[in-house]
mmCIF file with all atom_site columns, C-alpha atoms and ligand atoms in Angstrom:
data_model
loop_
_atom_site.group_PDB
_atom_site.id
_atom_site.type_symbol
_atom_site.label_atom_id
_atom_site.label_alt_id
_atom_site.label_comp_id
_atom_site.label_asym_id
_atom_site.label_entity_id
_atom_site.label_seq_id
_atom_site.pdbx_PDB_ins_code
_atom_site.Cartn_x
_atom_site.Cartn_y
_atom_site.Cartn_z
_atom_site.occupancy
_atom_site.B_iso_or_equiv
_atom_site.pdbx_formal_charge
_atom_site.auth_seq_id
_atom_site.auth_comp_id
_atom_site.auth_asym_id
_atom_site.auth_atom_id
_atom_site.pdbx_PDB_model_num
ATOM   1   C  CA  . UNK A 1 1   ? 98.023  193.483 160.622 1.00 94.00 ? 166 UNK A CA  1
ATOM   2   C  CA  . UNK A 1 2   ? 101.636 193.746 161.770 1.00 97.00 ? 167 UNK A CA  1
ATOM   3   C  CA  . UNK A 1 3   ? 103.080 197.194 162.257 1.00 98.00 ? 168 UNK A CA  1
ATOM   4   C  CA  . UNK A 1 4   ? 106.601 198.350 162.965 1.00 98.00 ? 169 UNK A CA  1
ATOM   5   C  CA  . UNK A 1 5   ? 109.600 196.111 163.442 1.00 98.00 ? 170 UNK A CA  1
ATOM   6   C  CA  . UNK A 1 6   ? 110.075 196.519 167.193 1.00 97.00 ? 171 UNK A CA  1
ATOM   7   C  CA  . UNK A 1 7   ? 113.403 194.686 167.448 1.00 97.00 ? 172 UNK A CA  1
ATOM   8   C  CA  . UNK A 1 8   ? 115.649 191.962 166.109 1.00 98.00 ? 173 UNK A CA  1
ATOM   9   C  CA  . UNK A 1 9   ? 117.060 189.702 168.832 1.00 98.00 ? 174 UNK A CA  1
ATOM   10  C  CA  . UNK A 1 10  ? 120.555 188.247 168.569 1.00 98.00 ? 175 UNK A CA  1
ATOM   11  C  CA  . UNK A 1 11  ? 121.851 185.650 171.014 1.00 98.00 ? 176 UNK A CA  1
ATOM   12  C  CA  . UNK A 1 12  ? 125.524 186.197 171.810 1.00 98.00 ? 177 UNK A CA  1
ATOM   13  C  CA  . UNK A 1 13  ? 128.125 184.199 173.742 1.00 98.00 ? 178 UNK A CA  1
ATOM   14  C  CA  . UNK A 1 14  ? 129.775 187.310 175.250 1.00 98.00 ? 179 UNK A CA  1
ATOM   15  C  CA  . UNK A 1 15  ? 127.513 190.263 175.989 1.00 97.00 ? 180 UNK A CA  1
ATOM   16  C  CA  . UNK A 1 16  ? 130.305 192.743 176.727 1.00 97.00 ? 181 UNK A CA  1
ATOM   17  C  CA  . UNK A 1 17  ? 132.096 191.853 173.485 1.00 98.00 ? 182 UNK A CA  1
ATOM   18  C  CA  . UNK A 1 18  ? 128.864 192.116 171.488 1.00 98.00 ? 183 UNK A CA  1
ATOM   19  C  CA  . UNK A 1 19  ? 128.029 195.478 173.082 1.00 98.00 ? 184 UNK A CA  1
ATOM   20  C  CA  . UNK A 1 20  ? 131.508 196.704 172.178 1.00 98.00 ? 185 UNK A CA  1
ATOM   21  C  CA  . UNK A 1 21  ? 131.025 195.639 168.534 1.00 98.00 ? 186 UNK A CA  1
ATOM   22  C  CA  . UNK A 1 22  ? 127.820 197.657 168.282 1.00 98.00 ? 187 UNK A CA  1
ATOM   23  C  CA  . UNK A 1 23  ? 129.129 200.638 170.289 1.00 98.00 ? 188 UNK A CA  1
ATOM   24  C  CA  . UNK A 1 24  ? 132.738 200.918 169.119 1.00 98.00 ? 189 UNK A CA  1
ATOM   25  C  CA  . UNK A 1 25  ? 132.786 199.386 165.618 1.00 98.00 ? 190 UNK A CA  1
ATOM   26  C  CA  . UNK A 1 26  ? 129.263 200.202 164.445 1.00 98.00 ? 191 UNK A CA  1
ATOM   27  C  CA  . UNK A 1 27  ? 128.945 203.447 166.417 1.00 98.00 ? 192 UNK A CA  1
ATOM   28  C  CA  . UNK A 1 28  ? 125.508 202.708 167.851 1.00 98.00 ? 193 UNK A CA  1
ATOM   29  C  CA  . UNK A 1 29  ? 123.815 203.867 171.053 1.00 98.00 ? 194 UNK A CA  1
ATOM   30  C  CA  . UNK A 1 30  ? 124.106 200.852 173.401 1.00 98.00 ? 195 UNK A CA  1
ATOM   31  C  CA  . UNK A 1 31  ? 122.417 200.448 176.797 1.00 96.00 ? 196 UNK A CA  1
ATOM   32  C  CA  . UNK A 1 32  ? 123.903 199.000 179.953 1.00 96.00 ? 197 UNK A CA  1
ATOM   33  C  CA  . UNK A 1 33  ? 123.246 195.280 180.481 1.00 97.00 ? 198 UNK A CA  1
ATOM   34  C  CA  . UNK A 1 34  ? 120.065 194.386 182.321 1.00 94.00 ? 199 UNK A CA  1
ATOM   35  C  CA  . UNK A 1 35  ? 119.286 191.061 184.015 1.00 95.00 ? 200 UNK A CA  1
ATOM   36  C  CA  . UNK A 1 36  ? 115.750 189.782 183.475 1.00 91.00 ? 201 UNK A CA  1
ATOM   37  C  CA  . UNK A 1 37  ? 115.624 186.740 185.767 1.00 90.00 ? 202 UNK A CA  1
ATOM   38  C  CA  . UNK A 1 38  ? 111.962 186.028 184.996 1.00 86.00 ? 203 UNK A CA  1
ATOM   39  C  CA  . UNK A 1 39  ? 112.920 185.617 181.331 1.00 88.00 ? 204 UNK A CA  1
ATOM   40  C  CA  . UNK A 1 40  ? 116.236 183.842 181.897 1.00 93.00 ? 205 UNK A CA  1
ATOM   41  C  CA  . UNK A 1 41  ? 118.209 186.399 179.916 1.00 95.00 ? 206 UNK A CA  1
ATOM   42  C  CA  . UNK A 1 42  ? 120.517 189.357 180.269 1.00 96.00 ? 207 UNK A CA  1
ATOM   43  C  CA  . UNK A 1 43  ? 119.849 192.015 177.636 1.00 96.00 ? 208 UNK A CA  1
ATOM   44  C  CA  . UNK A 1 44  ? 121.665 194.906 176.052 1.00 97.00 ? 209 UNK A CA  1
ATOM   45  C  CA  . UNK A 1 45  ? 119.616 197.177 173.823 1.00 96.00 ? 210 UNK A CA  1
ATOM   46  C  CA  . UNK A 1 46  ? 121.069 198.798 170.753 1.00 98.00 ? 211 UNK A CA  1
ATOM   47  C  CA  . UNK A 1 47  ? 118.922 201.807 169.897 1.00 98.00 ? 212 UNK A CA  1
ATOM   48  C  CA  . UNK A 1 48  ? 118.839 202.520 166.180 1.00 98.00 ? 213 UNK A CA  1
ATOM   49  C  CA  . UNK A 1 49  ? 116.913 205.384 164.569 1.00 97.00 ? 214 UNK A CA  1
ATOM   50  C  CA  . UNK A 1 50  ? 114.180 203.076 163.227 1.00 97.00 ? 215 UNK A CA  1
ATOM   51  C  CA  . UNK A 1 51  ? 114.276 199.995 165.478 1.00 98.00 ? 216 UNK A CA  1
ATOM   52  C  CA  . UNK A 1 52  ? 116.229 198.189 168.193 1.00 97.00 ? 217 UNK A CA  1
ATOM   53  C  CA  . UNK A 1 53  ? 118.628 195.292 168.313 1.00 98.00 ? 218 UNK A CA  1
ATOM   54  C  CA  . UNK A 1 54  ? 118.271 193.183 171.447 1.00 97.00 ? 219 UNK A CA  1
ATOM   55  C  CA  . UNK A 1 55  ? 121.474 191.382 172.386 1.00 98.00 ? 220 UNK A CA  1
ATOM   56  C  CA  . UNK A 1 56  ? 120.594 188.364 174.536 1.00 97.00 ? 221 UNK A CA  1
ATOM   57  C  CA  . UNK A 1 57  ? 122.733 186.188 176.760 1.00 97.00 ? 222 UNK A CA  1
ATOM   58  C  CA  . UNK A 1 58  ? 121.478 183.269 178.892 1.00 97.00 ? 223 UNK A CA  1
ATOM   59  C  CA  . UNK A 1 59  ? 120.901 183.989 182.600 1.00 97.00 ? 224 UNK A CA  1
ATOM   60  C  CA  . UNK A 1 60  ? 120.609 180.971 184.876 1.00 90.00 ? 225 UNK A CA  1
ATOM   61  C  CA  . UNK A 1 61  ? 120.624 177.244 184.167 1.00 85.00 ? 226 UNK A CA  1
ATOM   62  C  CA  . UNK A 1 62  ? 117.065 177.122 182.795 1.00 88.00 ? 227 UNK A CA  1
ATOM   63  C  CA  . UNK A 1 63  ? 117.477 179.926 180.280 1.00 94.00 ? 228 UNK A CA  1
ATOM   64  C  CA  . UNK A 1 64  ? 115.224 179.420 177.248 1.00 91.00 ? 229 UNK A CA  1
ATOM   65  C  CA  . UNK A 1 65  ? 118.094 180.484 174.959 1.00 95.00 ? 230 UNK A CA  1
ATOM   66  C  CA  . UNK A 1 66  ? 120.716 178.103 176.371 1.00 95.00 ? 231 UNK A CA  1
ATOM   67  C  CA  . UNK A 1 67  ? 120.022 175.443 173.726 1.00 94.00 ? 232 UNK A CA  1
ATOM   68  C  CA  . UNK A 1 68  ? 120.132 178.026 170.954 1.00 95.00 ? 233 UNK A CA  1
ATOM   69  C  CA  . UNK A 1 69  ? 123.562 179.179 172.090 1.00 96.00 ? 234 UNK A CA  1
ATOM   70  C  CA  . UNK A 1 70  ? 124.782 175.572 172.319 1.00 95.00 ? 235 UNK A CA  1
ATOM   71  C  CA  . UNK A 1 71  ? 123.652 175.063 168.710 1.00 97.00 ? 236 UNK A CA  1
ATOM   72  C  CA  . UNK A 1 72  ? 125.087 178.432 167.583 1.00 97.00 ? 237 UNK A CA  1
ATOM   73  C  CA  . UNK A 1 73  ? 128.219 178.944 169.687 1.00 97.00 ? 238 UNK A CA  1
ATOM   74  C  CA  . UNK A 1 74  ? 129.253 182.119 167.842 1.00 97.00 ? 239 UNK A CA  1
ATOM   75  C  CA  . UNK A 1 75  ? 125.784 183.572 168.365 1.00 97.00 ? 240 UNK A CA  1
ATOM   76  C  CA  . UNK A 1 76  ? 123.064 184.193 165.824 1.00 98.00 ? 241 UNK A CA  1
ATOM   77  C  CA  . UNK A 1 77  ? 119.773 185.860 165.017 1.00 98.00 ? 242 UNK A CA  1
ATOM   78  C  CA  . UNK A 1 78  ? 117.131 184.477 167.354 1.00 97.00 ? 243 UNK A CA  1
ATOM   79  C  CA  . UNK A 1 79  ? 113.853 186.237 166.535 1.00 97.00 ? 244 UNK A CA  1
ATOM   80  C  CA  . UNK A 1 80  ? 112.188 189.257 165.010 1.00 98.00 ? 245 UNK A CA  1
ATOM   81  C  CA  . UNK A 1 81  ? 109.508 191.202 166.871 1.00 97.00 ? 246 UNK A CA  1
ATOM   82  C  CA  . UNK A 1 82  ? 106.622 192.895 165.094 1.00 98.00 ? 247 UNK A CA  1
ATOM   83  C  CA  . UNK A 1 83  ? 104.221 195.298 166.743 1.00 98.00 ? 248 UNK A CA  1
ATOM   84  C  CA  . UNK A 1 84  ? 100.469 194.670 166.713 1.00 98.00 ? 249 UNK A CA  1
ATOM   85  C  CA  . UNK A 1 85  ? 97.601  196.782 168.026 1.00 97.00 ? 250 UNK A CA  1
ATOM   86  C  CA  . UNK A 1 86  ? 95.586  193.868 169.444 1.00 97.00 ? 251 UNK A CA  1
ATOM   87  C  CA  . UNK A 1 87  ? 97.507  190.738 170.318 1.00 98.00 ? 252 UNK A CA  1
ATOM   88  C  CA  . UNK A 1 88  ? 94.429  188.576 170.959 1.00 97.00 ? 253 UNK A CA  1
ATOM   89  C  CA  . UNK A 1 89  ? 92.894  189.500 167.598 1.00 98.00 ? 254 UNK A CA  1
ATOM   90  C  CA  . UNK A 1 90  ? 96.253  188.852 165.914 1.00 98.00 ? 255 UNK A CA  1
ATOM   91  C  CA  . UNK A 1 91  ? 96.600  185.466 167.624 1.00 98.00 ? 256 UNK A CA  1
ATOM   92  C  CA  . UNK A 1 92  ? 93.085  184.381 166.726 1.00 98.00 ? 257 UNK A CA  1
ATOM   93  C  CA  . UNK A 1 93  ? 93.535  185.468 163.111 1.00 98.00 ? 258 UNK A CA  1
ATOM   94  C  CA  . UNK A 1 94  ? 96.809  183.550 162.802 1.00 98.00 ? 259 UNK A CA  1
ATOM   95  C  CA  . UNK A 1 95  ? 95.459  180.433 164.539 1.00 97.00 ? 260 UNK A CA  1
ATOM   96  C  CA  . UNK A 1 96  ? 92.471  180.431 162.185 1.00 97.00 ? 261 UNK A CA  1
ATOM   97  C  CA  . UNK A 1 97  ? 95.012  180.355 159.337 1.00 97.00 ? 262 UNK A CA  1
ATOM   98  C  CA  . UNK A 1 98  ? 96.787  177.350 160.861 1.00 97.00 ? 263 UNK A CA  1
ATOM   99  C  CA  . UNK A 1 99  ? 99.721  179.082 162.539 1.00 97.00 ? 264 UNK A CA  1
ATOM   100 C  CA  . UNK A 1 100 ? 101.100 177.585 165.725 1.00 97.00 ? 265 UNK A CA  1
ATOM   101 C  CA  . UNK A 1 101 ? 101.481 179.759 168.809 1.00 97.00 ? 266 UNK A CA  1
ATOM   102 C  CA  . UNK A 1 102 ? 104.226 178.636 171.207 1.00 95.00 ? 267 UNK A CA  1
ATOM   103 C  CA  . UNK A 1 103 ? 103.613 177.873 174.885 1.00 92.00 ? 268 UNK A CA  1
ATOM   104 C  CA  . UNK A 1 104 ? 100.058 177.779 176.159 1.00 94.00 ? 269 UNK A CA  1
ATOM   105 C  CA  . UNK A 1 105 ? 98.887  180.259 173.537 1.00 93.00 ? 270 UNK A CA  1
ATOM   106 C  CA  . UNK A 1 106 ? 98.219  183.028 176.038 1.00 95.00 ? 271 UNK A CA  1
ATOM   107 C  CA  . UNK A 1 107 ? 100.191 186.291 175.887 1.00 95.00 ? 272 UNK A CA  1
ATOM   108 C  CA  . UNK A 1 108 ? 102.728 186.839 178.626 1.00 91.00 ? 273 UNK A CA  1
ATOM   109 C  CA  . UNK A 1 109 ? 104.554 189.937 179.733 1.00 89.00 ? 274 UNK A CA  1
ATOM   110 C  CA  . UNK A 1 110 ? 107.651 190.420 177.600 1.00 83.00 ? 275 UNK A CA  1
ATOM   111 C  CA  . UNK A 1 111 ? 110.981 192.097 178.211 1.00 77.00 ? 276 UNK A CA  1
ATOM   112 C  CA  . UNK A 1 112 ? 109.444 195.567 177.777 1.00 80.00 ? 277 UNK A CA  1
ATOM   113 C  CA  . UNK A 1 113 ? 106.487 195.014 180.110 1.00 86.00 ? 278 UNK A CA  1
ATOM   114 C  CA  . UNK A 1 114 ? 104.053 194.562 177.208 1.00 93.00 ? 279 UNK A CA  1
ATOM   115 C  CA  . UNK A 1 115 ? 102.039 191.468 176.198 1.00 96.00 ? 280 UNK A CA  1
ATOM   116 C  CA  . UNK A 1 116 ? 103.923 189.183 173.802 1.00 96.00 ? 281 UNK A CA  1
ATOM   117 C  CA  . UNK A 1 117 ? 103.434 185.891 171.955 1.00 96.00 ? 282 UNK A CA  1
ATOM   118 C  CA  . UNK A 1 118 ? 105.850 183.751 169.982 1.00 96.00 ? 283 UNK A CA  1
ATOM   119 C  CA  . UNK A 1 119 ? 104.948 182.018 166.717 1.00 98.00 ? 284 UNK A CA  1
ATOM   120 C  CA  . UNK A 1 120 ? 106.419 178.772 165.427 1.00 97.00 ? 285 UNK A CA  1
ATOM   121 C  CA  . UNK A 1 121 ? 109.343 179.327 163.020 1.00 97.00 ? 286 UNK A CA  1
ATOM   122 C  CA  . UNK A 1 122 ? 108.104 176.576 160.687 1.00 97.00 ? 287 UNK A CA  1
ATOM   123 C  CA  . UNK A 1 123 ? 105.006 178.649 159.949 1.00 98.00 ? 288 UNK A CA  1
ATOM   124 C  CA  . UNK A 1 124 ? 106.959 181.886 159.320 1.00 98.00 ? 289 UNK A CA  1
ATOM   125 C  CA  . UNK A 1 125 ? 109.698 181.271 156.786 1.00 98.00 ? 290 UNK A CA  1
ATOM   126 C  CA  . UNK A 1 126 ? 112.035 179.608 159.266 1.00 97.00 ? 291 UNK A CA  1
ATOM   127 C  CA  . UNK A 1 127 ? 112.080 182.593 161.616 1.00 97.00 ? 292 UNK A CA  1
ATOM   128 C  CA  . UNK A 1 128 ? 110.884 182.725 165.203 1.00 97.00 ? 293 UNK A CA  1
ATOM   129 C  CA  . UNK A 1 129 ? 108.427 185.623 165.337 1.00 98.00 ? 294 UNK A CA  1
ATOM   130 C  CA  . UNK A 1 130 ? 107.485 187.579 168.454 1.00 97.00 ? 295 UNK A CA  1
ATOM   131 C  CA  . UNK A 1 131 ? 104.349 189.724 168.429 1.00 98.00 ? 296 UNK A CA  1
ATOM   132 C  CA  . UNK A 1 132 ? 104.226 192.592 170.884 1.00 97.00 ? 297 UNK A CA  1
ATOM   133 C  CA  . UNK A 1 133 ? 101.116 194.619 171.633 1.00 97.00 ? 298 UNK A CA  1
ATOM   134 C  CA  . UNK A 1 134 ? 102.051 198.294 171.749 1.00 94.00 ? 299 UNK A CA  1
HETATM 135 CO CO1 . LIG B 2 .   ? 112.143 189.883 171.695 1.00 88.88 ? 550 LIG B CO1 1
#
């Protein structure tokens, strides 16, 4: 059912420092920072030949990643995002198998303007999973 790995998201305490690590030490193609107020994050994308790394930093007091950063002050891997062809079919399949969908269970528009859902880490090997319809 799942297709390509769309991105791995890493929450970081200092976006400029993290971008410099990927650009200068690792030699990757790194985007400019972008504020996404509706998601409560600022993002930098690292474009790799086969996938992307999404560097995330909280934006605003109600950022959904603020607690994660408080618990992981040096930063850490936050979620993996897998592509699916049909997000409703994927959701219904997973729910029928007992998986928990976060929020109200309805897809919302993600950071790339596509429908996304998040799945409970306890049902997926301790990893927060994002599904993105492509
Ligand atoms: Co994501």
